[in-house]
Amino acid sequence: MKNKRQRRRVRTQYMITAGLGLAVTFIFIIQAVLPRTNNGTTSTSVPTSQSDVGITPEPTSLRAPTLESGIPQITVLDSHLNSTGLFQFFQPGDDWYMERDDYNTDYRRASTVYISPSRLSVIHAFVEIGTNYPSLQAISDTVLTDVYFNTEWGQYKSWRYTNRQVTDSLITIDFALEDDRNELLKYIGRQISWLENDWLYTVRIVVPDNNPVLLDRLFELSMPTMVGYHNIGVFPLLGWKEFSDQSQRMMIKLQEVWTQIGGSSGRPITYAGATLTEGYEVTIQRIPGQPLESLEAAQTWLSNFRIGIQIVEGRPTTQTFAQGYWFSYTYNTVEGDPVSAAASLLNDTDGNLYFAELRTPERDANFLATDLTEQRLIGQQIIESFTVLAPIGYSIVPGTTGQQPAQPSEATTQEAATPESDTAPEATAPFGG
């Protein structure tokens, strides 16, 4: 009797062990065959190579939104300046959030991406600089191909063309897209691209397939706001970012290690360098109603602003929204320490003056020279990157030339004499007074 109970107990333990083993095996099979799940939804990992190129992401929600009646109401904020300083673009309010704002070196592409969870929509604007395409038709035929869009739409389950149109000014391509997380969710997308010299601009928007009115509305609001700053394209992009006061329409490019040490929006702002540029400072400010109509007038103003300077070199410069002059000069602090400085003086069409001054604890440096040390080259790039931004509310017609830059009135001068003036300085700045 005892032996029978022991045999029964052994059989029971064996069956339990075998059952657990089969259960574990079944779990491993399920994990190997089915996609991973997260919160009850399926998802497919995107290869690193796709994630790295700045492809257009999927909307975040897995539920289709309720359609609005009439024209979609979109809150429009002040334009956003991309972190590279290469372009500014539409910025929506409400629940739209910025998913990405970056620069991809492989594509030479600066991107800004917004996502709206409530509207299940994505806005992706980007600029690719230094392109070399003979025409928009060539771009459509050789660049915007199936291979290209297999990568760009890499986070979607599937995509297909629904329309493609190439005109003298625009490439417009429409798409149908499917979500790999919910087969009931389908989208429509549109990409519009245009050339401006050797820059290729693109706006790409995705919305639910039952809301084409929203797609049209987002393009209507966003495309005219995409303004490029071509002068920034010649400066370093990696390791640098824009520092700006958009309320005052001014921007400067600095290395990421620089920090703001004084000032605020609407007032002069001062930044300080670090590492290789330790001891460098730059101040930017806007001075209303101060037109400088010639190189000599700019020299006079600068000499009144900074008493006792010796100008080493001055030259004119032109931007899309301003014209003005760059100067390199030296002076001594009240303690007698030498300072080498550079300045950018820019006028907009209303005669407002935008002023940036770089100050360094060096002796007899010419920041406008062609043969510079690495440290001084950084200083030159900083002062020459100072940019007047587009007027508030400015809009473009994509695919057209747009506003032409103002023309400076003077040729380059070197070793210019400091003019005499009894007028008191109109502003003051730190670093030696």
Short mmCIF file of C-alpha atoms in Angstrom, two decimals, residues 195-200:
data_model
loop_
_atom_site.label_atom_id
_atom_site.label_comp_id
_atom_site.label_asym_id
_atom_site.label_seq_id
_atom_site.Cartn_x
_atom_site.Cartn_y
_atom_site.Cartn_z
CA LEU A 195 14.90 74.27 -54.42
CA GLU A 196 16.47 77.52 -53.32
CA ASN A 197 19.92 77.72 -54.89
CA ASP A 198 21.66 74.55 -53.62
CA TRP A 199 19.29 74.02 -50.68
CA LEU A 200 16.44 71.52 -50.92
#
